[in-house]
XYZ file of C-alpha atoms in Angstrom:
605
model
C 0.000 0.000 0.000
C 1.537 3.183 -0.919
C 1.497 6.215 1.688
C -0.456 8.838 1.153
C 1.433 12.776 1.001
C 0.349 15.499 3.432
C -1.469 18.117 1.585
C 0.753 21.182 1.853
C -1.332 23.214 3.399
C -2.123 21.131 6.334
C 1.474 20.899 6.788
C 1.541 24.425 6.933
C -1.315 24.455 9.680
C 0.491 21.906 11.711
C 3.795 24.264 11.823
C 1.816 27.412 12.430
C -0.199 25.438 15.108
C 2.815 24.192 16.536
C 5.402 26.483 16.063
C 6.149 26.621 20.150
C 7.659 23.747 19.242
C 10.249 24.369 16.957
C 13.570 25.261 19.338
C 15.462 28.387 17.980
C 19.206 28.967 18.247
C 18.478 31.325 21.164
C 16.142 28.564 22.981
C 18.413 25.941 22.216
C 21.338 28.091 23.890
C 18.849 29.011 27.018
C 17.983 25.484 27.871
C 21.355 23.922 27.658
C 22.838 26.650 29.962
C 19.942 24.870 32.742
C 22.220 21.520 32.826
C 24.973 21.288 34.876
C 28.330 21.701 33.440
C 30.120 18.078 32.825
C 32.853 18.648 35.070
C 36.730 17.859 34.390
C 38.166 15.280 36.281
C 39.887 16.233 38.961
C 43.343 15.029 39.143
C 44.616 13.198 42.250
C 48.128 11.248 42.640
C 48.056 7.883 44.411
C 51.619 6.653 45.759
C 51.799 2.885 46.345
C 54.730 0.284 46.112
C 54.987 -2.796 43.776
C 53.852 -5.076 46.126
C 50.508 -3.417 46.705
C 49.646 -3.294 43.099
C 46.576 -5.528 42.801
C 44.736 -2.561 45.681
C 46.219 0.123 43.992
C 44.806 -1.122 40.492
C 41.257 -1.397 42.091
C 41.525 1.913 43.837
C 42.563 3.551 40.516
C 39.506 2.112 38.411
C 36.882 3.127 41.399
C 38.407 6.594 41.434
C 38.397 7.254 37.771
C 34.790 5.968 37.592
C 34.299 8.528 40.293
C 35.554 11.640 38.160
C 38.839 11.365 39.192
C 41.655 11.462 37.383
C 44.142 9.027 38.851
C 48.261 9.535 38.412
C 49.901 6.167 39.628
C 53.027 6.348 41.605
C 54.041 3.379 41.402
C 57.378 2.745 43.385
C 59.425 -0.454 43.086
C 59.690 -0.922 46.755
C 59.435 -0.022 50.506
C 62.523 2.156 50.053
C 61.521 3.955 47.237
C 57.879 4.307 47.990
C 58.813 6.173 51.930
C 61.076 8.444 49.941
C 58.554 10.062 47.755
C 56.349 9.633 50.499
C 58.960 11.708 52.701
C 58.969 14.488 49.728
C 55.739 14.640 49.135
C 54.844 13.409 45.727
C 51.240 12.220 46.288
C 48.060 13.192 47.427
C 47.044 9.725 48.620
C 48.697 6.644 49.720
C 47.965 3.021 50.171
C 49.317 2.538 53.844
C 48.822 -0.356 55.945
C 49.130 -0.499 60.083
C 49.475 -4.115 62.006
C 48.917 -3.317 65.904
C 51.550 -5.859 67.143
C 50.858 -4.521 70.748
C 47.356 -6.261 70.859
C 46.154 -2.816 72.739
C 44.131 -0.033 71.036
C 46.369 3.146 71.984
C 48.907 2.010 69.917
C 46.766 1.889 66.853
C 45.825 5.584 66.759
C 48.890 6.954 68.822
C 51.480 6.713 66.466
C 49.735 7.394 63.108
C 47.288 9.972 64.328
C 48.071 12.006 67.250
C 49.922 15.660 66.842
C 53.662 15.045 66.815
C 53.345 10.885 66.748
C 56.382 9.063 64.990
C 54.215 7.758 61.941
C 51.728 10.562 61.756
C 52.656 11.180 58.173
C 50.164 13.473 57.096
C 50.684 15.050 59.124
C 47.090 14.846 61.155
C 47.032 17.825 63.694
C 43.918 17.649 65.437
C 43.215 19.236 69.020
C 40.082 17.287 69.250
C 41.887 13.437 68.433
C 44.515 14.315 70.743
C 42.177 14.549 73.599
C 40.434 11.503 72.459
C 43.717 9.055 72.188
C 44.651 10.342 75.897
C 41.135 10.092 76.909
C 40.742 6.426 75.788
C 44.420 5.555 76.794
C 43.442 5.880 80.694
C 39.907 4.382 80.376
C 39.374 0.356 80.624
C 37.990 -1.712 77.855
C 34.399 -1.011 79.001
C 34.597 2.182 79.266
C 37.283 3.304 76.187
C 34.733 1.435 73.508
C 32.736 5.076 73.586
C 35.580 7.202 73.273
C 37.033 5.292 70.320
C 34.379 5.005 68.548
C 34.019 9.232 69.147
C 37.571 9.011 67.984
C 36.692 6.968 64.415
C 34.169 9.125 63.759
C 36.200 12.424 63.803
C 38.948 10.752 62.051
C 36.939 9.019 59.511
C 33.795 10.233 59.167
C 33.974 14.160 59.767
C 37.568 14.625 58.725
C 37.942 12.406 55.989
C 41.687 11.966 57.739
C 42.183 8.668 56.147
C 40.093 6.182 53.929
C 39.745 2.637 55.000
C 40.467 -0.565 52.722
C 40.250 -3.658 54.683
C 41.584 -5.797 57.560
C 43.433 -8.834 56.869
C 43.946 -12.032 57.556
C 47.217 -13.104 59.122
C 48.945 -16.191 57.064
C 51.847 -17.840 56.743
C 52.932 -21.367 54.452
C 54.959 -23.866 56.276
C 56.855 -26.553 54.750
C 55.524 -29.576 57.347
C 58.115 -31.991 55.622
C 61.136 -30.238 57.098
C 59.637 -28.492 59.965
C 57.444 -29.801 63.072
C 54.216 -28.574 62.343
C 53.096 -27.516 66.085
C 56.423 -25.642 66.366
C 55.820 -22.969 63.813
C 53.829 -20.565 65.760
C 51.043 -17.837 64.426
C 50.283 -15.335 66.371
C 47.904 -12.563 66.440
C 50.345 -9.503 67.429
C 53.610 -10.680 68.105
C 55.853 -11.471 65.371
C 56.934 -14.722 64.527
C 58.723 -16.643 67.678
C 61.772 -18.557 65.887
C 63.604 -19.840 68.888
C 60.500 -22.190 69.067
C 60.872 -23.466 65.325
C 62.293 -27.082 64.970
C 62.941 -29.132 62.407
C 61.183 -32.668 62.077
C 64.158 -34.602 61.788
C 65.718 -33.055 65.201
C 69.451 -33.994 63.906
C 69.720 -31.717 61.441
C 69.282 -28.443 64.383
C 73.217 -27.799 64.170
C 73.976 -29.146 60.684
C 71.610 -27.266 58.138
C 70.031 -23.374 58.590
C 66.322 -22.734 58.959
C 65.345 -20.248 55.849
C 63.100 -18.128 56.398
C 61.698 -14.973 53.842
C 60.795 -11.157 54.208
C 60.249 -8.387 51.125
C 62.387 -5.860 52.340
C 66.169 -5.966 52.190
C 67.475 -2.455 53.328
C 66.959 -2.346 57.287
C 66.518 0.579 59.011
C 68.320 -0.236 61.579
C 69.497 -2.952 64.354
C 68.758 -0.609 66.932
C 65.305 -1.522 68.215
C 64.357 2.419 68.991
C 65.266 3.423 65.652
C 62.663 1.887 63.781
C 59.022 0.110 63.290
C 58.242 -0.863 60.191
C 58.486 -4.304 58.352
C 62.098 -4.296 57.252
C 62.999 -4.993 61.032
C 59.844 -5.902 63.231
C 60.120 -9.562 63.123
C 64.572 -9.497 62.892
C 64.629 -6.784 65.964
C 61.915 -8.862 68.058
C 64.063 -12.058 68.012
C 67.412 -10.276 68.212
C 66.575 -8.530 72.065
C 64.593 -9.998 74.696
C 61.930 -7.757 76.237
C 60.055 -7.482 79.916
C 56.982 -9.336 78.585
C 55.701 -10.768 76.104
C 52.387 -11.402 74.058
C 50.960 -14.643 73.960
C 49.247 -15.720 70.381
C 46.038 -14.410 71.339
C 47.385 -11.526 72.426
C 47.828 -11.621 76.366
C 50.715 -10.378 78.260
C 52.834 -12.966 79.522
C 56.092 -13.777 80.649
C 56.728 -16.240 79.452
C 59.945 -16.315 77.099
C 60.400 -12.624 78.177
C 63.416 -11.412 81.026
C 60.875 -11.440 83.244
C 60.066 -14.491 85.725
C 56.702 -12.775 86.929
C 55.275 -8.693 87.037
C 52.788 -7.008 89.363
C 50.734 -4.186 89.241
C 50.957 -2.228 92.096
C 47.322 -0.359 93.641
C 46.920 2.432 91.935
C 47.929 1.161 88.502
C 50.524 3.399 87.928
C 53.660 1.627 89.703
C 54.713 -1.978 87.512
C 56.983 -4.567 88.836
C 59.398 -7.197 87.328
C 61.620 -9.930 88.551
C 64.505 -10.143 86.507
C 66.023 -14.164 85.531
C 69.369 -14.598 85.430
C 69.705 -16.985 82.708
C 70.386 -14.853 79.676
C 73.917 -13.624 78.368
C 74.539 -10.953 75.730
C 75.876 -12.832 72.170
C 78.485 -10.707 70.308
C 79.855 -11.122 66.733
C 83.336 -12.488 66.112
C 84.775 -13.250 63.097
C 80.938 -13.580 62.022
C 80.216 -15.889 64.260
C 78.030 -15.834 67.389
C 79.807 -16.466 71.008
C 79.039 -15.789 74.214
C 79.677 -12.328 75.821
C 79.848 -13.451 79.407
C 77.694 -9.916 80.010
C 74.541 -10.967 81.894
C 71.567 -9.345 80.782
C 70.773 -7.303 83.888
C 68.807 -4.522 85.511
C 70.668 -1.706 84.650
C 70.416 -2.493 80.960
C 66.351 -2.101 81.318
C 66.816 1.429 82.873
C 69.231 2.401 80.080
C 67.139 1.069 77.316
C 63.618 1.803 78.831
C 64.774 5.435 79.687
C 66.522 5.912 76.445
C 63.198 4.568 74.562
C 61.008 7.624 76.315
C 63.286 9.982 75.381
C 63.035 11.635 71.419
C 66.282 13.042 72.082
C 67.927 10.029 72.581
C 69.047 9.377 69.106
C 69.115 10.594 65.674
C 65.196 9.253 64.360
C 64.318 8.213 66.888
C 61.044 6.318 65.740
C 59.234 5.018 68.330
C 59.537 7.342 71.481
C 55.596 8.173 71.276
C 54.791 4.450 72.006
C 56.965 4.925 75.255
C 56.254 8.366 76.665
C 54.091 7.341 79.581
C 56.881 5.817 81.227
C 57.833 8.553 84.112
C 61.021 6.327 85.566
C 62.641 3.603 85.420
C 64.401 2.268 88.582
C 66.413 -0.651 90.243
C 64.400 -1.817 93.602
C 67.324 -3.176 96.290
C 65.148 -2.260 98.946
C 63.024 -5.204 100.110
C 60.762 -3.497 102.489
C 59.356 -2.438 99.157
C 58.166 -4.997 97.594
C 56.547 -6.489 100.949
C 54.758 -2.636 101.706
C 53.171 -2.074 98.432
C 49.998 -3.663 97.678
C 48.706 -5.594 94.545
C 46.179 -3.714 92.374
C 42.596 -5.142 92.799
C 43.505 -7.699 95.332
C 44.736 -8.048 99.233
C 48.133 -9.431 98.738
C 51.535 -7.773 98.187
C 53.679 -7.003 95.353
C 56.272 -9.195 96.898
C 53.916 -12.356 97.127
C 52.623 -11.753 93.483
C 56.455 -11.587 92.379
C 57.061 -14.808 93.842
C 54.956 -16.869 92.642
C 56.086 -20.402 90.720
C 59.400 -19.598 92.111
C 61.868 -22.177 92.834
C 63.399 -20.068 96.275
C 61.719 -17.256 97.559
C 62.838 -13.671 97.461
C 65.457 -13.066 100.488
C 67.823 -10.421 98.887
C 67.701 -7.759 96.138
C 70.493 -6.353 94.060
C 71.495 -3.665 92.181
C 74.751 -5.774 90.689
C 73.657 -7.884 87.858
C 76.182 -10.407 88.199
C 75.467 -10.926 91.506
C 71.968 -12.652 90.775
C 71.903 -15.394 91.654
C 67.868 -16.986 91.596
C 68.754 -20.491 92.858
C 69.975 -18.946 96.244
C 66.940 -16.585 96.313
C 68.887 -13.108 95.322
C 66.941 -11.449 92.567
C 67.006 -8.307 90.459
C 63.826 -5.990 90.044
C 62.888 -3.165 88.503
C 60.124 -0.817 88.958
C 58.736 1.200 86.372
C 55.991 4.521 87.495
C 53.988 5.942 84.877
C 52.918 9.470 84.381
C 49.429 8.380 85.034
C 47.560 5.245 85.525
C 47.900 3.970 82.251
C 47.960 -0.643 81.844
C 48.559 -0.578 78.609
C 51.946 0.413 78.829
C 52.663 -3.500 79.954
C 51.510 -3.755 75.650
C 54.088 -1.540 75.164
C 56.896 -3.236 76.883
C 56.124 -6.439 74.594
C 57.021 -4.434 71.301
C 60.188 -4.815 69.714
C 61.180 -1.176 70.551
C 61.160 -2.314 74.515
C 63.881 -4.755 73.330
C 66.588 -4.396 75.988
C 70.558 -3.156 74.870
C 73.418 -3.484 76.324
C 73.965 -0.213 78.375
C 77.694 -0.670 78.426
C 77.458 -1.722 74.502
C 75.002 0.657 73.021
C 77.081 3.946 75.002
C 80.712 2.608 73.530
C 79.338 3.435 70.262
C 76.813 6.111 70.424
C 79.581 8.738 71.480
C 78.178 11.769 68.918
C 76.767 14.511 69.606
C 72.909 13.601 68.992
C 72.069 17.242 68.118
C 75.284 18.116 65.412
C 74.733 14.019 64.247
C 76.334 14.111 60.908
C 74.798 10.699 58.919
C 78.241 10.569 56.650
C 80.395 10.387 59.466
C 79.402 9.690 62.554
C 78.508 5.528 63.315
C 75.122 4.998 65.013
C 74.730 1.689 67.153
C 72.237 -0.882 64.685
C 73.679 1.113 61.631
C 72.884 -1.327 58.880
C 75.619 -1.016 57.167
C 77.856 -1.950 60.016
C 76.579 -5.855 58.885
C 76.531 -4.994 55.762
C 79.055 -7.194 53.713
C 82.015 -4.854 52.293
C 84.311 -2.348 52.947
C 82.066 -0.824 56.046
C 81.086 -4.142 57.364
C 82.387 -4.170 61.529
C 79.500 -6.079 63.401
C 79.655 -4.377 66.967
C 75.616 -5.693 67.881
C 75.149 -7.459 71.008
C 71.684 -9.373 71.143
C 69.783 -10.029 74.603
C 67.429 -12.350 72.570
C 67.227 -15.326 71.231
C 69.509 -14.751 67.879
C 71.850 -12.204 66.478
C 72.838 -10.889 63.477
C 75.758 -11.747 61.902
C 76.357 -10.010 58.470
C 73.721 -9.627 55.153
C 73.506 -8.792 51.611
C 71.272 -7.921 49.047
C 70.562 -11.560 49.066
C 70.036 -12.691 52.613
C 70.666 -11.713 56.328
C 72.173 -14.645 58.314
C 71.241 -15.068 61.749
C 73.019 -17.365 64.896
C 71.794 -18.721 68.163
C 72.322 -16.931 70.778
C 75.039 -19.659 72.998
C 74.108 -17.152 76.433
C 70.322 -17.362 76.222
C 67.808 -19.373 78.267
C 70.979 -22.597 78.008
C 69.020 -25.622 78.999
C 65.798 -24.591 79.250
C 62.112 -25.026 76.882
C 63.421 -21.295 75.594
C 66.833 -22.045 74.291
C 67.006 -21.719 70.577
C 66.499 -25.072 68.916
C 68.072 -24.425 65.392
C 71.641 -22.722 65.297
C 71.804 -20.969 62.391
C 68.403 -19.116 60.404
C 68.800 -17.133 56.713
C 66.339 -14.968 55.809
C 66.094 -14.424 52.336
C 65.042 -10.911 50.505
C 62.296 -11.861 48.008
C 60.616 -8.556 47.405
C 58.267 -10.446 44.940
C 55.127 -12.109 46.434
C 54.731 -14.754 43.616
C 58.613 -15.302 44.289
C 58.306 -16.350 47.344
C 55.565 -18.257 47.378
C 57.005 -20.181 44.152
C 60.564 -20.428 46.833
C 58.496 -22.196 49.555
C 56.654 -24.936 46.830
C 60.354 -25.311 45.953
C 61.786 -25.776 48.972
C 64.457 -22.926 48.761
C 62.343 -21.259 52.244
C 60.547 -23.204 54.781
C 58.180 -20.501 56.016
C 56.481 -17.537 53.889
C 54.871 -14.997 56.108
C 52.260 -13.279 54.655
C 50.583 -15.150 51.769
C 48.371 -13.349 50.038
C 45.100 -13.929 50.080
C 44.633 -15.104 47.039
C 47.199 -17.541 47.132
C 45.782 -19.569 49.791
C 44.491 -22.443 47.461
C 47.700 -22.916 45.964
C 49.325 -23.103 49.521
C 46.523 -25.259 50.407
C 46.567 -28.100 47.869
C 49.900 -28.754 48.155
C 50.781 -31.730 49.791
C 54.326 -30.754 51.627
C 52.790 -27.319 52.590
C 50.515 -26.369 55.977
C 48.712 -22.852 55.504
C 48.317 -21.694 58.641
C 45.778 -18.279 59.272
C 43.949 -16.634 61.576
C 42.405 -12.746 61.412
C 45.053 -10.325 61.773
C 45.052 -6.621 63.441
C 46.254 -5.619 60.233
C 44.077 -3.000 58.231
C 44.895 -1.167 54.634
C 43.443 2.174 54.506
C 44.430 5.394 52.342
C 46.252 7.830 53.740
C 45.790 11.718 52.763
C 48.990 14.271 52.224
C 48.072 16.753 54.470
C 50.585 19.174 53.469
C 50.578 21.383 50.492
C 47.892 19.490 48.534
C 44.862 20.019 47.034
C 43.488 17.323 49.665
C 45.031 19.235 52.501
C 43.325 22.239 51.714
C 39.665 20.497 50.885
C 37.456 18.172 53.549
C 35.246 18.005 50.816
C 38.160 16.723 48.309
C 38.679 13.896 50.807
C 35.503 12.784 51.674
C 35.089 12.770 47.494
C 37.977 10.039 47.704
C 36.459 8.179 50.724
C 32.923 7.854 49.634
C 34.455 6.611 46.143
C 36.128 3.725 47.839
C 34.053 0.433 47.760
C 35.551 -2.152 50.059
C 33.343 -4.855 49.156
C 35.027 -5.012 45.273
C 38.662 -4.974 47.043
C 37.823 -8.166 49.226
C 36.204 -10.099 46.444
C 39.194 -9.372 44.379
C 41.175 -11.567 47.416
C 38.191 -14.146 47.128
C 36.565 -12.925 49.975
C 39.564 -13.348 52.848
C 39.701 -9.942 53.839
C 37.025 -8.116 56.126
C 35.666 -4.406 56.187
C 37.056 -1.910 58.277
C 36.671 1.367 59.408
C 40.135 2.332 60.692
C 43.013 1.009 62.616
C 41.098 0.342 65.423
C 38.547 -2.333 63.839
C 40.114 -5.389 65.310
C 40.520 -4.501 68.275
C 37.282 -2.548 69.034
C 33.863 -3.033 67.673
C 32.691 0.438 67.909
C 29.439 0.093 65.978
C 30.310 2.831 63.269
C 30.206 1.211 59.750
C 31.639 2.252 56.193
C 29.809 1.955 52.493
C 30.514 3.700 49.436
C 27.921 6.240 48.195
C 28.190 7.217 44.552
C 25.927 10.368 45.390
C 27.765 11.393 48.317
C 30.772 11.475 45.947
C 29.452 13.627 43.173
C 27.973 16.078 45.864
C 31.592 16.526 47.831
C 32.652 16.816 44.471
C 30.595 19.838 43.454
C 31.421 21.635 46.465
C 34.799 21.134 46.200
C 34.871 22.402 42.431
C 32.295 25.454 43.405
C 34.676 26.581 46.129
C 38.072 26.673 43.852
């Protein structure tokens, strides 16, 4: 059927009739100037290392989806990446926090209070300040409130920092050379290797326990100096500390230089019975011997009261963890122990003290080598804080509380702390004092379990300590341990299903099936206090300047893409503090809340 024409003239009619219709130039020009203008993309820099490059891949497609447009700074490794984080170059980093103190305070002290040793945005914040302190002296029922006040300022209202996820703590064991049961996991605390043995026991003395980490340049051998994961697990087997943590995180102490600790009424006066079964290891001719220097009293006051104070040494990294300790002091009085009375009970620091001992205390010292436990003469030291504060005994377990040799440690530090001139002048724990090579002179003495005897690019090598714990459940069971640099994830993992490492610590999520169907391999896991989260350059930014520019980034974030991407092994948090304290406060992307932090940040430019 063919169509029939309109008659002209009713098409005439029709535009006449409708001409309102019929958009001019000048209404075409009106009504587009009533949309709202498609906005450039604003630019934003994320810094991240090589290792992190699955998150930072994620990150960078959920920010450019958001209207961002995303620089990568991609740095080959933990070196490189705190170097451009130190000058600057980035507006936000991938950052990750593992509170190996089991207590809350030292997941927001550090990183967020005014003046902490990893604040790096630096946050200054009036407000948090009072909240960290607040929380600090409060007990677990009470603190939950102020932390969660404290996550909400920091998160929420500030937009100080961006949460990823919390992870789960792994490691791969290879169960044909080692005894399964003695490769321990624990929650905080770093791995424990003087209780890793082999399964065939003969082979303790003949062949070395190889072990892995990513990071090959140390900052230093000086447990003060430094907190990060080039030295966390090498420092907290090299010196022996007051207490310990046990795997699920409670203070103990056992394995520790303590024999027992009391709390004295008023929680602000902490006391600990020294043993007198642990020697000092030196370095000869790279090999570890016996320094005949007990481990003693006066080398907690020197290292405790050189741990408080910032001005101690050059970078010092770790004196906010340790600045409620008011003194430190050798008790030789005994009338002391006897008069002061236990926290929260009847009895006496002196009966608390002496429990599980083999002889009673009848004499106190102030001369370490005089100890002498068998015959009931002990050492003890008393540490006061500035105010009631128990979760400085958390403190004491960290690898920064790792106890020098006063007599050691002052031999070498003889600068001038102030005029300290890095080209010159030779800082105890220097790295490259055990560095193979011209520089190489090993002058380390190790309270703990293991020293250091010289590394490479390649590999550190480690050697029982002869003086430590001789006899006993705590002496070192393997003689010699190598840990290998492998700054490449798949690397290592391919090293341990090769047998060229016995343990990998940290396996990625992801990785956990291949781990798990191998035969010779034990994947061992548990949820970690670890949590990823983005942190914001506060200085001289774009982001430092805008609360709307942040909250843009935050509310673009979707955590429930980054833990499917590790097959669903990672959990949802809202900031350092989420596993540790369940403060009720939950985080979600919003799209909308992103485009309207967005607008506001481009209408006030």
């Amino acid at each position: 059927m063919k169509k029939r024409a309109i008659p002209a003239l009713l098409l005439s009619s029709m535009l006449v009739l409708g001409g309102c219709q019929i958009a001019t130039k000048k209404d075409v020009v009106a009504e587009t100037s009533k949309e709202p203008a498609i906005q450039k993309p604003v630019d934003i820099e994320l810094l991240t290392q090589s290792s992190n490059e699955t998150d930072a891949n994620v990150i960078r497609d959920q920010l450019s989806k958001s209207g961002f447009n995303v620089k990568l700074n991609l740095q080959p490794d933990f070196g490189s990446y705190t170097a451009q984080q130190k000058a600057g170059n980035y507006d936000i980093a991938i950052s990750s926090w593992t509170t190996v103190t089991g207590n809350p305070d030292y997941a927001v002290r550090s990183l967020f209070k005014t003046g902490g040793d990893y604040n790096k945005g630096p946050i200054s914040d009036p407000e948090i300040d009072k909240l960290i302190d607040a929380a600090a002296s409060q007990t677990s029922e009470q603190y939950k409130a102020t932390y969660a006040k404290l996550e909400q300022r920091l998160v929420f209202d500030k937009a100080y920092i961006a949460p990823l996820y919390v992870s789960l703590k792994s490691q791969g064991l290879n169960k044909n050379v080692l005894k399964e049961s003695s490769v321990r996991l624990s929650k905080s605390r770093s791995m424990v290797w003087e209780a890793i043995d082999f399964a065939d026991e003969s082979k303790r003395d003949k062949e070395p326990l190889i072990l892995q980490q990513s990071i090959a340049s140390l900052t230093s051998l000086d447990p003060i100096k430094g907190n990060d994961g080039s030295i966390n697990m090498l420092n907290t087997n090299m010196y022996v500390r007051l207490v310990n943590l046990t795997d699920d995180d409670k203070i103990t102490a056992d394995g520790a230089l303590s024999q027992n600790f009391a709390i004295a009424d008023g929680n602000s006066e902490y006391y600990f019975l020294l043993r007198d079964d642990i020697n000092f290891a030196k370095i000869q001719a790279k090999a570890a011997v016996d320094s005949k220097e007990r481990v003693g009293a006066e080398d907690v006051v020197f290292s405790l009261n050189r741990a408080k104070n910032k001005a101690a040494v050059p970078d010092h990294r770790t004196y906010s963890l340790h600045e409620h300790i008011k003194n430190v002091e050798v008790v030789t009085d005994l009338n002391t122990l006897s008069s002061a009375k236990l926290s929260g009970s009847s009895g006496t620091v002196k009966e608390a003290l002496e429990k599980g001992l083999k002889a009673p205390i009848s004499q106190l010292t102030g001369n370490k080598s005089e100890a002498n436990n068998q015959s009931g003469k002990y050492q003890v030291v008393k540490l006061t804080t500035t105010e009631p504060f128990p979760q400085v005994l958390n403190y004491l377990a960290h690898q920064s509380a790792g106890i020098v040799s006063k007599n050691q440690v002052e031999s070498i530090n003889t600068y001038d702390v102030v005029k300290y001139d890095v080209n010159k002048d030779i800082s105890y724990g220097d790295q490259a004092t055990i560095t193979e090579g011209a520089k190489y002179n090993n002058a380390l003495t190790a309270s703990g379990p293991y020293i250091l005897s010289y590394k490479n690019d390649y590999e550190a090598v480690f050697y029982k300590n002869p003086g430590y714990r001789k006899g006993t459940e705590f002496e070192p069971k393997i003689a010699k341990i190598v840990v290998r640099f492998i700054k490449d994830a798949d690397s290592a993992l391919s090293a341990l299903r090769s047998g060229e490492i016995h343990v990998y610590y940290g396996v990625s999520e992801n990785k956990f099936d291949l781990v798990k169907n191998d035969s010779k391999l034990k994947l061992q896991t548990l949820e970690s206090n670890g949590v990823a989260y983005l942190s914001f350059n506060l200085s001289n930014r774009e982001v430092s300047k805008s609360e709307d520019l942040r909250k843009a980034v935050l509310y673009a974030i979707n955590q429930d893409e980054l833990i499917k991407t590790y097959n669903n092994n990672k959990f949802k948090a809202v900031s350092t503090l989420s596993p540790l304290v369940k403060t009720g406060l939950e985080f979600k992307a919003d799209p909308n809340k992103v485009k309207d932090f967005l607008k506001k940040y481009n209408e006030g430019k």
